[in-house]
Short mmCIF file of C-alpha atoms in Angstrom, two decimals:
data_model
loop_
_atom_site.label_atom_id
_atom_site.label_comp_id
_atom_site.label_asym_id
_atom_site.label_seq_id
_atom_site.Cartn_x
_atom_site.Cartn_y
_atom_site.Cartn_z
CA UNK A 10 81.04 11.37 108.39
CA UNK A 11 84.76 10.71 108.25
CA UNK A 12 86.25 10.59 104.78
CA UNK A 13 89.67 9.15 105.42
CA UNK A 14 91.57 6.29 103.88
CA UNK A 15 91.05 3.92 100.98
CA UNK A 16 88.91 3.94 97.92
CA UNK A 17 85.19 4.55 98.27
CA UNK A 18 81.94 4.93 96.37
CA UNK A 19 80.43 8.38 95.99
CA UNK A 20 76.67 8.04 95.52
CA UNK A 21 75.05 11.13 94.03
CA UNK A 22 71.25 11.23 93.93
CA UNK A 23 69.34 13.96 92.11
CA UNK A 24 65.78 14.91 93.03
CA UNK A 25 63.89 17.23 90.69
CA UNK A 26 62.14 19.99 92.61
CA UNK A 27 59.09 19.26 90.48
CA UNK A 28 58.58 16.03 88.58
CA UNK A 29 59.03 16.44 84.78
CA UNK A 30 55.85 17.45 82.95
CA UNK A 31 56.87 15.89 79.63
CA UNK A 32 59.11 13.16 78.24
CA UNK A 33 61.38 15.77 76.63
CA UNK A 34 61.90 17.54 79.95
CA UNK A 35 62.53 14.19 81.62
CA UNK A 36 65.15 13.20 79.00
CA UNK A 37 66.87 16.59 79.15
CA UNK A 38 67.13 16.55 82.93
CA UNK A 39 68.31 12.94 82.90
CA UNK A 40 71.16 13.72 80.53
CA UNK A 41 72.16 16.81 82.51
CA UNK A 42 72.41 14.79 85.72
CA UNK A 43 74.53 12.12 84.02
CA UNK A 44 77.55 12.71 81.74
CA UNK A 45 77.35 16.52 81.88
CA UNK A 46 77.48 16.45 85.65
CA UNK A 47 80.43 14.03 85.65
CA UNK A 48 82.62 16.68 84.02
CA UNK A 49 81.60 19.22 86.63
CA UNK A 50 82.24 16.75 89.44
CA UNK A 51 85.75 15.98 88.19
CA UNK A 52 86.79 19.61 88.60
CA UNK A 53 85.15 19.82 92.04
CA UNK A 54 86.97 16.71 93.30
CA UNK A 55 90.48 17.56 92.11
CA UNK A 56 93.06 16.27 93.03
CA UNK A 57 90.99 13.17 93.81
CA UNK A 58 89.96 11.14 90.78
CA UNK A 59 86.53 9.73 90.01
CA UNK A 60 85.24 7.08 87.63
CA UNK A 61 81.54 6.84 86.81
CA UNK A 62 80.58 3.24 87.66
CA UNK A 63 76.85 3.46 87.02
CA UNK A 64 74.06 5.85 86.23
CA UNK A 65 70.37 5.06 86.47
CA UNK A 66 66.95 6.62 86.51
CA UNK A 67 65.15 5.63 89.71
CA UNK A 68 61.83 7.32 88.94
CA UNK A 69 60.66 10.28 86.87
CA UNK A 70 62.71 13.17 88.15
CA UNK A 71 64.98 11.04 90.38
CA UNK A 72 68.41 9.97 89.10
CA UNK A 73 71.50 8.43 90.65
CA UNK A 74 75.17 8.28 89.71
CA UNK A 75 77.73 6.09 91.48
CA UNK A 76 81.44 6.92 91.26
CA UNK A 77 84.61 5.20 92.40
CA UNK A 78 86.70 7.79 94.23
CA UNK A 79 90.41 7.78 95.07
CA UNK A 80 92.27 9.61 97.84
CA UNK A 81 92.00 12.29 99.06
CA UNK A 82 88.36 11.40 99.71
CA UNK A 83 85.91 14.31 99.60
CA UNK A 84 83.60 15.38 102.40
CA UNK A 85 80.02 15.16 101.10
CA UNK A 86 78.83 18.09 103.22
CA UNK A 87 81.47 20.31 101.61
CA UNK A 88 80.70 19.17 98.08
CA UNK A 89 77.07 20.28 98.39
CA UNK A 90 78.18 23.84 99.21
CA UNK A 91 80.63 24.11 96.29
CA UNK A 92 79.69 27.14 94.19
CA UNK A 93 79.63 25.27 90.89
CA UNK A 94 77.46 22.53 92.41
CA UNK A 95 74.90 24.92 93.87
CA UNK A 96 74.78 26.71 90.51
CA UNK A 97 74.08 23.36 88.81
CA UNK A 98 71.25 22.67 91.25
CA UNK A 99 69.69 26.05 90.54
CA UNK A 100 70.07 25.73 86.76
CA UNK A 101 68.47 22.28 86.57
CA UNK A 102 66.01 22.72 89.47
CA UNK A 103 67.30 19.72 91.39
CA UNK A 104 68.45 18.95 94.91
CA UNK A 105 71.49 16.70 95.20
CA UNK A 106 72.17 14.26 98.03
CA UNK A 107 75.81 13.23 98.45
CA UNK A 108 76.78 10.00 100.20
CA UNK A 109 80.28 8.61 100.62
CA UNK A 110 80.31 4.86 101.30
CA UNK A 111 83.57 3.43 102.59
CA UNK A 112 84.39 -0.20 101.89
CA UNK A 113 80.98 -0.64 100.36
CA UNK A 114 79.71 -3.87 98.86
CA UNK A 115 79.28 -4.21 95.13
CA UNK A 116 75.46 -4.23 95.33
CA UNK A 117 73.35 -1.08 95.36
CA UNK A 118 72.30 -1.22 99.00
CA UNK A 119 73.80 1.43 101.26
CA UNK A 120 75.27 -0.27 104.36
CA UNK A 121 72.69 0.77 107.00
CA UNK A 122 71.97 -0.91 110.34
CA UNK A 123 70.54 1.91 112.50
CA UNK A 124 68.06 4.64 111.52
CA UNK A 125 67.17 7.48 113.90
CA UNK A 126 64.33 9.94 113.29
CA UNK A 127 63.07 13.14 114.81
CA UNK A 128 59.31 13.08 115.46
CA UNK A 129 57.64 16.49 115.17
CA UNK A 130 57.44 17.82 111.58
CA UNK A 131 59.37 14.73 110.46
CA UNK A 132 57.60 11.43 111.16
CA UNK A 133 54.44 13.37 112.02
CA UNK A 134 53.19 16.54 110.37
CA UNK A 135 52.57 18.57 113.51
CA UNK A 136 54.55 20.09 116.38
CA UNK A 137 52.96 18.41 119.40
CA UNK A 138 53.72 21.25 121.79
CA UNK A 139 51.84 23.62 119.49
CA UNK A 140 48.88 21.24 119.52
CA UNK A 141 48.94 21.25 123.33
CA UNK A 142 48.86 25.04 123.23
CA UNK A 143 45.91 24.93 120.85
CA UNK A 144 43.94 22.93 123.41
CA UNK A 145 43.97 25.90 125.81
CA UNK A 146 43.94 28.70 123.23
CA UNK A 147 47.52 29.99 123.44
CA UNK A 148 48.78 28.73 120.08
CA UNK A 149 50.38 31.99 118.92
CA UNK A 150 52.50 32.50 122.03
CA UNK A 151 53.86 28.95 122.06
CA UNK A 152 54.30 28.67 118.27
CA UNK A 153 56.43 31.83 118.24
CA UNK A 154 58.84 30.29 120.76
CA UNK A 155 58.83 26.97 118.85
CA UNK A 156 59.79 28.70 115.60
CA UNK A 157 62.67 30.55 117.27
CA UNK A 158 63.94 27.34 118.83
CA UNK A 159 63.79 25.28 115.62
CA UNK A 160 65.66 28.03 113.78
CA UNK A 161 68.34 28.00 116.47
CA UNK A 162 67.63 31.53 117.70
CA UNK A 163 67.36 30.41 121.35
CA UNK A 164 68.68 27.36 123.20
CA UNK A 165 66.34 24.39 122.92
CA UNK A 166 66.13 23.63 126.66
CA UNK A 167 65.38 27.27 127.49
CA UNK A 168 62.66 27.41 124.86
CA UNK A 169 61.16 24.12 126.05
CA UNK A 170 60.92 25.29 129.65
CA UNK A 171 59.39 28.62 128.56
CA UNK A 172 56.73 26.88 126.50
CA UNK A 173 55.93 24.29 129.16
CA UNK A 174 55.40 27.00 131.76
CA UNK A 175 52.68 28.43 129.50
CA UNK A 176 51.03 24.99 129.32
CA UNK A 177 50.46 24.58 133.05
CA UNK A 178 46.91 23.37 133.56
CA UNK A 179 46.48 21.35 130.37
CA UNK A 180 44.44 18.23 131.18
CA UNK A 181 46.62 15.19 131.77
CA UNK A 182 44.50 13.07 129.42
CA UNK A 183 45.03 15.47 126.51
CA UNK A 184 47.15 12.78 124.80
CA UNK A 185 44.05 10.72 124.01
CA UNK A 186 42.65 13.64 122.04
CA UNK A 187 45.92 14.30 120.25
CA UNK A 188 46.20 10.69 119.12
CA UNK A 189 43.00 11.26 117.16
CA UNK A 190 44.23 14.42 115.43
CA UNK A 191 48.00 13.96 114.91
CA UNK A 192 48.81 12.79 111.37
CA UNK A 193 51.71 10.56 110.35
CA UNK A 194 53.80 12.08 107.56
CA UNK A 195 53.40 10.87 103.99
CA UNK A 196 55.74 7.98 103.27
CA UNK A 197 56.79 7.46 106.90
CA UNK A 198 55.25 4.01 107.18
CA UNK A 199 56.69 2.92 103.81
CA UNK A 200 60.16 4.09 104.82
CA UNK A 201 60.06 2.38 108.21
CA UNK A 202 58.62 -0.82 106.69
CA UNK A 203 61.47 -0.87 104.17
CA UNK A 204 64.04 -0.43 106.93
CA UNK A 205 62.49 -3.16 109.04
CA UNK A 206 62.51 -5.56 106.08
CA UNK A 207 66.25 -4.97 105.83
CA UNK A 208 66.71 -5.64 109.55
CA UNK A 209 67.61 -2.03 110.35
CA UNK A 210 67.02 -0.86 113.93
CA UNK A 211 64.59 2.08 113.88
CA UNK A 212 64.37 4.80 116.51
CA UNK A 213 62.43 7.97 117.22
CA UNK A 214 64.19 10.49 119.47
CA UNK A 215 62.13 13.59 120.09
CA UNK A 216 62.36 16.88 121.88
CA UNK A 217 58.60 16.40 122.22
CA UNK A 218 56.85 14.19 124.71
CA UNK A 219 56.93 10.53 125.70
CA UNK A 220 53.18 9.74 125.39
CA UNK A 221 53.18 10.68 121.71
CA UNK A 222 56.59 9.16 120.95
CA UNK A 223 55.51 5.83 122.47
CA UNK A 224 52.24 6.00 120.51
CA UNK A 225 54.18 6.64 117.29
CA UNK A 226 56.55 3.76 118.09
CA UNK A 227 53.56 1.43 118.15
CA UNK A 228 51.95 2.93 115.04
CA UNK A 229 55.08 2.52 112.91
CA UNK A 230 56.62 -0.53 114.55
CA UNK A 231 59.80 1.25 115.66
CA UNK A 232 62.32 -0.45 117.92
CA UNK A 233 62.95 2.43 120.34
CA UNK A 234 61.37 5.73 121.42
CA UNK A 235 63.01 8.51 123.45
CA UNK A 236 61.33 11.78 124.43
CA UNK A 237 60.75 14.20 127.29
CA UNK A 238 58.68 13.24 130.34
CA UNK A 239 56.31 15.75 131.93
CA UNK A 240 55.19 16.10 135.54
CA UNK A 241 51.46 15.56 136.12
CA UNK A 242 49.88 17.30 139.12
CA UNK A 243 46.73 16.12 140.92
CA UNK A 244 43.50 18.10 141.12
CA UNK A 245 43.61 21.24 143.26
CA UNK A 246 41.60 24.38 143.94
CA UNK A 247 42.78 26.03 140.72
CA UNK A 248 42.61 23.01 138.41
CA UNK A 249 39.92 20.55 139.43
CA UNK A 250 41.38 17.71 137.35
CA UNK A 251 44.80 16.04 136.92
CA UNK A 252 46.91 18.39 134.81
CA UNK A 253 50.33 19.14 133.43
CA UNK A 254 52.41 21.03 135.97
CA UNK A 255 54.34 22.93 133.30
CA UNK A 256 57.58 21.23 134.34
CA UNK A 257 59.87 18.48 133.06
CA UNK A 258 60.36 15.34 135.11
CA UNK A 259 63.66 15.54 137.04
CA UNK A 260 63.84 11.74 136.93
CA UNK A 261 64.39 11.55 133.17
CA UNK A 262 66.95 13.07 130.80
CA UNK A 263 65.95 16.18 128.86
CA UNK A 264 66.09 15.55 125.12
CA UNK A 265 68.40 18.37 124.03
CA UNK A 266 70.63 18.23 120.91
CA UNK A 267 73.48 16.59 122.83
CA UNK A 268 71.16 13.87 124.12
CA UNK A 269 69.88 13.11 120.62
CA UNK A 270 73.46 12.61 119.48
CA UNK A 271 74.10 10.49 122.58
CA UNK A 272 71.17 8.20 121.72
CA UNK A 273 72.56 7.67 118.21
CA UNK A 274 76.07 6.94 119.44
CA UNK A 275 75.09 4.78 122.41
CA UNK A 276 72.71 2.59 120.39
CA UNK A 277 75.35 2.20 117.69
CA UNK A 278 77.88 1.13 120.32
CA UNK A 279 75.42 -1.18 122.09
CA UNK A 280 74.64 -3.01 118.85
CA UNK A 281 78.22 -2.88 117.47
CA UNK A 282 77.17 -0.70 114.53
CA UNK A 283 79.74 1.64 112.95
CA UNK A 284 78.48 5.23 112.78
CA UNK A 285 79.20 5.07 109.05
CA UNK A 286 76.29 2.61 108.83
CA UNK A 287 73.74 4.90 110.49
CA UNK A 288 71.03 7.03 108.90
CA UNK A 289 69.43 10.08 110.56
CA UNK A 290 66.51 12.29 109.50
CA UNK A 291 65.32 15.47 111.22
CA UNK A 292 64.14 19.01 110.56
CA UNK A 293 65.13 21.28 113.47
CA UNK A 294 68.28 22.88 114.82
CA UNK A 295 68.15 20.44 117.74
CA UNK A 296 68.78 17.67 115.18
CA UNK A 297 71.99 19.12 113.74
CA UNK A 298 74.39 17.31 116.07
CA UNK A 299 72.96 13.87 115.38
CA UNK A 300 72.66 14.63 111.66
CA UNK A 301 76.35 15.50 111.58
CA UNK A 302 77.38 12.37 113.51
CA UNK A 303 75.52 9.94 111.22
CA UNK A 304 76.89 8.08 108.25
CA UNK A 305 74.15 9.78 106.23
CA UNK A 306 72.23 12.65 107.83
CA UNK A 307 69.40 14.27 105.89
CA UNK A 308 67.51 17.39 106.96
CA UNK A 309 63.94 16.82 105.77
CA UNK A 310 61.85 19.88 104.82
CA UNK A 311 63.93 21.68 107.40
CA UNK A 312 64.01 25.14 108.89
CA UNK A 313 66.22 27.70 107.11
CA UNK A 314 69.18 27.45 109.49
CA UNK A 315 69.12 23.67 109.31
CA UNK A 316 68.97 23.70 105.49
CA UNK A 317 72.20 25.70 105.51
CA UNK A 318 74.07 23.72 108.17
CA UNK A 319 72.95 20.09 107.82
CA UNK A 320 75.22 17.63 106.03
CA UNK A 321 72.48 17.01 103.42
CA UNK A 322 68.98 18.38 102.85
CA UNK A 323 65.92 17.39 100.87
CA UNK A 324 62.59 19.13 100.39
CA UNK A 325 60.24 16.49 99.06
CA UNK A 326 56.62 15.54 99.54
CA UNK A 327 57.02 11.95 100.78
CA UNK A 328 59.53 10.36 103.13
CA UNK A 329 59.43 7.24 100.98
CA UNK A 330 61.72 9.05 98.52
CA UNK A 331 64.48 8.51 101.09
CA UNK A 332 64.30 4.80 100.29
CA UNK A 333 66.20 5.60 97.09
CA UNK A 334 69.15 6.89 99.14
CA UNK A 335 69.45 3.52 100.84
CA UNK A 336 69.37 1.43 97.68
CA UNK A 337 65.64 0.79 97.43
CA UNK A 338 64.26 0.45 93.93
CA UNK A 339 60.95 2.24 94.22
CA UNK A 340 59.02 4.81 96.19
CA UNK A 341 56.09 2.82 97.49
CA UNK A 342 53.47 5.52 97.75
CA UNK A 343 54.46 7.38 94.56
#
């Protein structure tokens, strides 16, 4: 996000990589993430000045400091790569999420009006295209291409077309079976429920497929769903049932990284929402553009390349922990 002009609040949230096993460990980690860290931060921010406004323990192993920051305002994505900061994370076994809030209100809620999520390996635990491959016994071939695409080793559209070509002949009603086996990620419902209670627009935009994205929209109560559309071919001599043709529909946009970013920006414009008040979560390299465009973009349990390049990253066990980043007081399924 842009970090220009005026005073701002820097919200720094610490997540222990493993929750403290004893009260002593909890107290030690809490102190380290408070006053000790403030001294380290001051040197990292220079010549900007910071004042610690508040410090609180959100849950065992989760702490948050809020600072008033003067010009020149820092870029959160650069702070997380500062050598002294990464050394602090390693020493205290924490992951730090940095969030710069411009013209924020005095309460603890992060200004957020639009939340956009990836689907596969984010809101759900599986990669749907790999599950399609499993249905016809070619999991290894398709999964290998998926992994390369999510790590950014090949262009997403190229990889998608290659994988779809291998899936020609999959029964067109395969979605009914997948809806029985696909699992929604831990904490996803709690996170979306929290956002809806705050009146935040919620969106899934997926490089996967429309039948599953629309199903997930209904399961979680999301406002919008965007995904790829596939061509279905009728029965023929080779496949004596309606089946996937192995091709993308030419009548619909292909959900590539640029399109994901476009969805974020166009919905924000349509609803008169500043990008600084948007929140994005994803795990693959095709999410990097929209993560970078958001007010707060978090790579969740992401692939290695995405962990390095995303504005922020977190490797937790429940998406409900992200509620803390938005000002929520508790993780509902903890």
